[in-house]
């Protein structure tokens, strides 16, 4: 069984089982999902493997070329384990006596329990490990997570505030429940919030909570990472519109920044609809338009699809898409006109007459009958005698009937004169 699991991963886009679970989770997302359940799923994923969750979302939703390699992503996961080993060695040799007074002061001031003090001490050790003074970590705005996941024995770890927060959370999750913690998000920044204390991951120190900072649930780190600016130093590839829609759906379900995520979701829907229209995949385009519940997007697809299928002379499909439009009546009328013209051009006059009649187009109905008259007239061939005329009685009767429907006096007179010979 293990062999087949590995074989399945080998032929998939996923580097490990954690990535596969995250990918399947994103694929199932939609705006109608239960937000409470989604929040709990994300907390569970972050608790289980925040590193794989973050790397995979960068790969899928930020388009970094270097992350397209599964081997490279696996290397990043190995580096994460190297960071854990290095931290454990640091913690083992770390002189924690200096922490006693600092934590004790916080504990007395805030009336913390023993378990809360234990967690604060552990957080303080993480802060000490990543402290800028040690030279292990260096802050860089809008960096990729891959710059942070390096072997600390060989390289400086470089990352943005949300990325170093993610690494803090990773180390914390190895020992405690990640939802012990919250986030605090001052403008253009994010830090960890615990028991009324702001933990500045980039600087490695405790501070008072920023009065301009919003307190956010821990799962919002997922959407903060997704919405973060792409590192311009690294080449990126085009991100599939479906992937962007998945990411926007997650942000919509999780993020408290409603204005931004709603705008992003609307844009993602528009992009995936345009992408499918460009591929002439109108079933998918209308499906996404309906999922968006945006009347303007449904209308946009309906018009585009109606025009496309009308030009392809697939009038059945054109009518189907016209039915989605608020201009349904006018579009259907245009389709009838187009189909009638198509039938007329291809000498299918009987069908064309029915459609032109439904439009009340008398002139085109007469043109159809003129064409039918001309078609019958060609059958007469060379007429020399009355017997020749009598042998063409069926043709002459048809000509007479068509002539009357054209209203053309000359044709009526000519066919009437011929009919007289039929009685002789």
XYZ file of C-alpha atoms in Angstrom:
424
model
C 0.000 0.000 0.000
C 2.845 2.382 0.892
C 4.440 1.671 -2.497
C 1.274 2.692 -4.355
C 0.982 5.878 -2.285
C 4.523 6.845 -3.247
C 3.840 5.945 -6.871
C 0.688 8.088 -6.843
C 2.649 11.054 -5.468
C 5.402 10.547 -8.037
C 2.973 11.044 -10.923
C 1.110 13.929 -9.262
C 1.888 17.610 -8.699
C 2.374 16.947 -4.985
C 5.720 16.535 -3.236
C 4.271 14.826 -0.154
C 1.008 13.716 1.446
C 0.572 17.022 3.275
C 0.622 18.916 -0.026
C -1.906 16.481 -1.462
C -4.271 17.019 1.473
C -3.969 20.800 1.133
C -4.532 20.621 -2.638
C -7.685 18.524 -2.221
C -8.922 20.910 0.468
C -8.548 23.918 -1.840
C -10.254 22.088 -4.704
C -13.381 21.575 -2.572
C -13.705 25.201 -1.475
C -16.621 27.414 -2.406
C -18.106 30.557 -0.903
C -21.096 28.673 0.441
C -18.970 26.453 2.682
C -19.446 26.512 6.444
C -16.943 29.128 7.603
C -16.606 27.628 11.089
C -15.696 24.224 9.633
C -13.261 25.779 7.164
C -11.554 27.661 9.995
C -11.192 24.419 11.946
C -9.818 22.576 8.913
C -7.174 25.260 8.435
C -6.196 25.196 12.101
C -5.799 21.419 11.818
C -3.669 21.740 8.670
C -1.496 24.421 10.270
C -1.113 22.319 13.404
C -0.191 19.239 11.404
C 2.226 20.856 8.940
C 2.225 24.636 8.552
C 5.428 24.435 6.499
C 3.922 22.270 3.742
C 0.736 24.354 3.824
C 2.666 27.606 3.347
C 5.136 26.336 0.735
C 2.385 24.685 -1.308
C 0.210 27.796 -1.280
C 3.201 29.870 -2.445
C 3.796 27.347 -5.233
C 0.141 27.298 -6.333
C -0.911 30.879 -5.732
C 2.173 33.050 -6.149
C 3.702 31.361 -9.165
C 7.372 31.174 -8.132
C 9.241 29.193 -10.795
C 11.699 27.667 -8.344
C 8.830 26.034 -6.435
C 7.614 24.169 -9.535
C 10.262 21.558 -8.736
C 9.017 18.932 -6.271
C 12.650 18.174 -5.470
C 13.171 21.819 -4.476
C 10.102 21.793 -2.245
C 11.224 18.570 -0.584
C 14.583 20.237 0.008
C 12.784 23.113 1.762
C 10.999 20.612 4.003
C 14.355 19.047 4.874
C 15.664 22.516 5.723
C 12.680 23.051 8.022
C 13.711 19.920 9.928
C 17.282 21.251 10.057
C 15.918 24.450 11.643
C 14.068 22.337 14.227
C 17.254 20.416 15.043
C 19.251 23.634 15.308
C 16.607 25.194 17.543
C 16.520 22.114 19.782
C 20.296 22.299 20.194
C 20.019 26.010 20.945
C 17.260 25.418 23.506
C 19.227 22.633 25.189
C 22.261 24.857 25.702
C 20.358 28.094 26.280
C 20.737 29.719 29.689
C 17.098 30.320 30.617
C 17.885 31.916 33.985
C 17.601 35.367 32.441
C 14.039 34.578 31.423
C 12.855 33.994 34.976
C 12.538 37.624 36.030
C 11.110 38.751 32.675
C 8.420 36.048 32.588
C 7.738 36.287 36.320
C 7.017 40.001 35.959
C 4.590 39.333 33.132
C 2.969 36.491 35.067
C 2.352 38.553 38.201
C 1.080 41.513 36.206
C -1.342 39.405 34.163
C -2.117 36.597 36.628
C -0.978 33.840 34.247
C -1.402 30.151 35.033
C 1.548 27.755 35.172
C 0.699 26.347 31.712
C 0.534 29.867 30.280
C 3.899 30.724 31.825
C 5.325 27.526 30.324
C 4.141 28.596 26.878
C 5.518 32.113 27.334
C 8.911 30.719 28.248
C 8.890 28.537 25.133
C 7.901 31.506 22.961
C 10.677 33.538 24.555
C 13.179 30.829 23.615
C 11.958 30.941 20.002
C 12.385 34.728 20.098
C 15.900 34.335 21.439
C 16.771 31.819 18.715
C 15.621 34.114 15.902
C 16.848 37.304 17.538
C 18.550 39.587 14.969
C 21.512 39.850 17.353
C 22.289 36.139 16.837
C 22.589 36.571 13.079
C 20.340 33.600 12.250
C 17.465 35.625 10.809
C 17.251 38.840 8.803
C 14.084 40.726 7.872
C 13.291 41.357 4.187
C 10.027 42.890 3.003
C 7.874 40.767 0.660
C 10.284 37.850 0.578
C 9.479 34.309 -0.548
C 9.132 31.628 2.138
C 11.889 29.630 0.456
C 14.438 32.250 1.534
C 13.501 31.533 5.140
C 13.634 27.740 4.831
C 17.380 27.250 4.593
C 19.881 25.229 6.550
C 20.794 27.607 9.419
C 24.246 26.029 9.656
C 25.043 27.326 6.166
C 22.796 30.282 5.385
C 21.115 33.316 6.881
C 17.336 32.880 7.131
C 15.592 35.758 5.327
C 11.881 36.520 5.476
C 9.002 38.956 5.807
C 7.057 39.494 9.032
C 4.270 37.066 8.110
C 6.819 34.428 7.096
C 8.854 34.592 10.300
C 5.549 34.476 12.187
C 4.762 31.275 10.258
C 8.109 29.825 11.321
C 7.419 30.785 14.955
C 4.071 29.021 14.662
C 5.758 25.951 13.200
C 8.096 25.590 16.172
C 5.246 26.334 18.563
C 3.006 23.701 16.920
C 5.586 20.994 17.590
C 4.909 21.332 21.316
C 1.571 23.092 21.833
C -1.771 23.740 20.161
C -1.380 26.469 17.583
C -4.743 28.058 18.386
C -3.417 29.056 21.826
C -2.130 32.041 19.891
C -3.680 34.863 17.909
C -2.334 37.396 15.442
C -2.173 41.151 15.743
C -2.119 43.120 12.526
C -1.135 46.790 12.663
C -1.103 48.507 9.239
C 1.297 46.671 6.857
C 2.541 44.345 9.582
C 1.698 41.172 11.482
C 2.887 39.812 14.833
C 1.839 37.133 17.319
C -0.593 38.015 20.093
C -0.735 35.985 23.295
C -2.544 36.850 26.510
C -2.466 40.596 25.879
C 1.180 40.597 24.767
C 2.416 41.449 21.274
C 5.281 39.188 20.215
C 7.391 40.954 17.600
C 8.814 38.049 15.615
C 10.959 40.246 13.359
C 12.715 41.888 16.323
C 12.474 39.090 18.883
C 10.847 40.948 21.756
C 7.655 41.406 23.767
C 5.812 44.710 23.328
C 2.529 46.258 24.332
C -0.229 45.638 21.769
C -0.279 48.198 18.967
C -3.454 50.284 19.424
C -3.914 50.302 15.634
C -3.603 46.537 15.368
C -6.545 44.216 14.783
C -6.597 41.007 16.820
C -7.132 38.111 14.411
C -7.643 34.361 14.820
C -4.533 32.312 14.126
C -5.887 30.727 10.924
C -5.731 34.106 9.186
C -1.982 33.611 8.749
C -2.968 31.424 5.768
C -4.716 34.273 3.965
C -2.130 36.861 5.014
C 0.518 34.726 3.301
C -1.629 34.352 0.176
C -2.423 38.071 -0.042
C 1.186 39.117 0.580
C 3.123 40.821 -2.242
C 5.240 38.587 -4.494
C 9.021 38.843 -4.137
C 10.122 40.693 -7.297
C 13.589 39.102 -7.126
C 12.247 35.669 -8.000
C 10.881 34.795 -11.419
C 7.251 33.800 -11.489
C 5.101 31.831 -13.903
C 1.499 32.439 -14.903
C -0.897 31.292 -12.221
C -3.885 29.328 -13.475
C -7.162 31.235 -13.020
C -8.668 28.242 -11.178
C -5.815 28.346 -8.671
C -6.376 32.061 -8.124
C -10.083 31.422 -7.619
C -9.308 28.723 -5.031
C -6.992 31.102 -3.175
C -9.543 33.921 -3.322
C -12.235 31.591 -2.006
C -10.057 30.661 0.953
C -9.340 34.315 1.686
C -13.051 35.116 1.392
C -13.934 32.378 3.895
C -11.189 33.157 6.392
C -9.989 36.750 6.187
C -11.561 39.521 8.242
C -10.440 42.064 5.623
C -13.781 41.801 3.855
C -13.339 44.655 1.382
C -10.090 43.318 -0.085
C -11.066 39.644 -0.199
C -14.448 40.414 -1.773
C -12.721 42.466 -4.476
C -10.146 39.698 -5.015
C -12.881 37.076 -5.304
C -14.800 39.132 -7.862
C -11.602 39.619 -9.878
C -10.779 35.903 -9.694
C -14.217 35.007 -11.027
C -13.869 37.494 -13.874
C -10.423 36.126 -14.781
C -11.481 32.479 -14.824
C -14.569 33.334 -16.870
C -12.511 35.286 -19.424
C -9.981 32.435 -19.561
C -12.705 29.903 -20.380
C -14.344 32.227 -22.904
C -10.975 32.612 -24.649
C -10.844 28.801 -24.832
C -14.473 28.710 -26.070
C -15.304 26.608 -23.024
C -18.702 28.169 -22.426
C -20.136 25.390 -20.208
C -17.400 26.100 -17.642
C -17.664 29.855 -18.137
C -21.400 29.916 -17.403
C -20.895 27.517 -14.493
C -18.400 29.868 -12.834
C -20.606 32.860 -13.636
C -23.517 31.183 -11.853
C -21.274 30.282 -8.914
C -20.297 33.941 -8.604
C -23.985 34.906 -8.348
C -23.060 38.075 -10.223
C -25.764 39.065 -12.695
C -23.295 41.084 -14.778
C -20.978 38.063 -15.176
C -23.842 35.744 -16.110
C -25.002 38.364 -18.616
C -21.465 38.702 -20.009
C -21.104 34.951 -20.612
C -24.641 34.673 -22.012
C -23.972 37.341 -24.649
C -20.522 36.009 -25.582
C -21.763 32.413 -25.858
C -24.866 33.381 -27.820
C -22.774 35.270 -30.383
C -20.213 32.444 -30.593
C -22.720 29.653 -31.204
C -24.821 31.822 -33.498
C -21.785 32.388 -35.728
C -21.112 28.643 -35.657
C -24.738 28.073 -36.782
C -25.326 26.026 -33.627
C -28.638 27.704 -32.983
C -29.751 25.225 -30.315
C -26.768 26.120 -28.120
C -27.187 29.808 -28.912
C -30.786 29.655 -27.644
C -29.664 27.847 -24.492
C -27.190 30.583 -23.548
C -29.565 33.360 -24.577
C -31.980 32.004 -21.965
C -29.563 33.114 -19.205
C -29.758 36.745 -20.310
C -32.136 39.429 -19.127
C -32.212 40.408 -22.822
C -33.437 36.912 -23.646
C -36.329 38.094 -25.842
C -34.152 40.296 -28.046
C -31.350 37.716 -28.299
C -33.767 34.951 -29.283
C -35.190 37.205 -31.982
C -31.665 37.782 -33.338
C -31.024 34.027 -33.337
C -34.243 33.391 -35.283
C -33.154 36.002 -37.833
C -29.697 34.470 -38.096
C -31.041 30.929 -38.491
C -33.578 32.066 -41.109
C -30.803 33.784 -43.106
C -28.653 30.654 -42.806
C -31.472 28.441 -44.126
C -32.222 30.883 -46.935
C -28.575 30.993 -47.987
C -28.463 27.185 -48.042
C -31.695 26.916 -50.128
C -33.698 25.453 -47.237
C -36.575 27.743 -48.072
C -39.413 25.957 -46.279
C -37.654 26.235 -42.901
C -36.642 29.820 -43.655
C -40.241 30.769 -44.494
C -41.481 29.562 -41.088
C -38.860 31.615 -39.274
C -39.338 34.747 -41.385
C -43.086 34.461 -40.830
C -42.496 34.346 -37.057
C -40.550 37.599 -37.424
C -43.234 39.175 -39.590
C -40.693 39.729 -42.371
C -42.986 39.763 -45.430
C -40.252 40.803 -47.874
C -38.009 37.833 -47.010
C -40.948 35.427 -47.122
C -41.647 36.666 -50.656
C -37.958 36.270 -51.549
C -38.136 32.645 -50.399
C -41.143 32.019 -52.624
C -39.388 33.745 -55.530
C -36.478 31.362 -55.055
C -38.850 28.382 -54.925
C -40.586 29.642 -58.080
C -37.246 29.950 -59.878
C -36.272 26.443 -58.737
C -39.489 24.995 -60.221
C -39.166 27.033 -63.403
C -35.778 25.455 -64.125
C -37.492 22.067 -64.242
C -39.591 23.079 -67.264
C -36.701 22.887 -69.650
C -37.464 23.499 -73.347
C -41.225 23.623 -74.084
C -42.264 23.200 -77.742
C -45.761 21.773 -77.626
C -48.874 21.611 -75.474
C -47.959 18.030 -74.650
C -44.657 19.287 -73.209
C -46.623 21.611 -70.941
C -49.032 18.886 -69.818
C -46.158 16.601 -68.875
C -44.980 19.362 -66.452
C -48.370 19.827 -64.759
C -47.018 19.312 -61.216
C -44.227 21.800 -61.803
C -46.571 24.372 -63.351
C -49.037 24.067 -60.446
C -46.164 24.613 -57.977
C -45.011 27.644 -59.953
C -48.529 29.038 -59.895
C -48.837 28.562 -56.108
C -45.435 30.143 -55.445
C -46.183 33.027 -57.839
C -49.342 33.889 -55.922
C -47.408 33.941 -52.647
C -44.792 36.259 -54.095
C -47.451 38.760 -55.123
C -45.531 39.342 -58.358
C -48.118 40.104 -61.087
C -45.866 39.119 -63.984
C -45.113 35.711 -62.475
C -48.771 35.145 -61.635
C -49.789 35.988 -65.222
C -47.100 33.744 -66.727
C -47.957 30.729 -64.574
C -51.691 31.318 -65.090
C -51.215 31.284 -68.861
C -49.362 27.986 -68.605
C -52.117 26.470 -66.454
C -54.663 27.210 -69.205
C -52.930 24.677 -71.456
C -53.372 21.991 -68.811
C -57.137 22.045 -69.396
C -56.912 21.576 -73.164
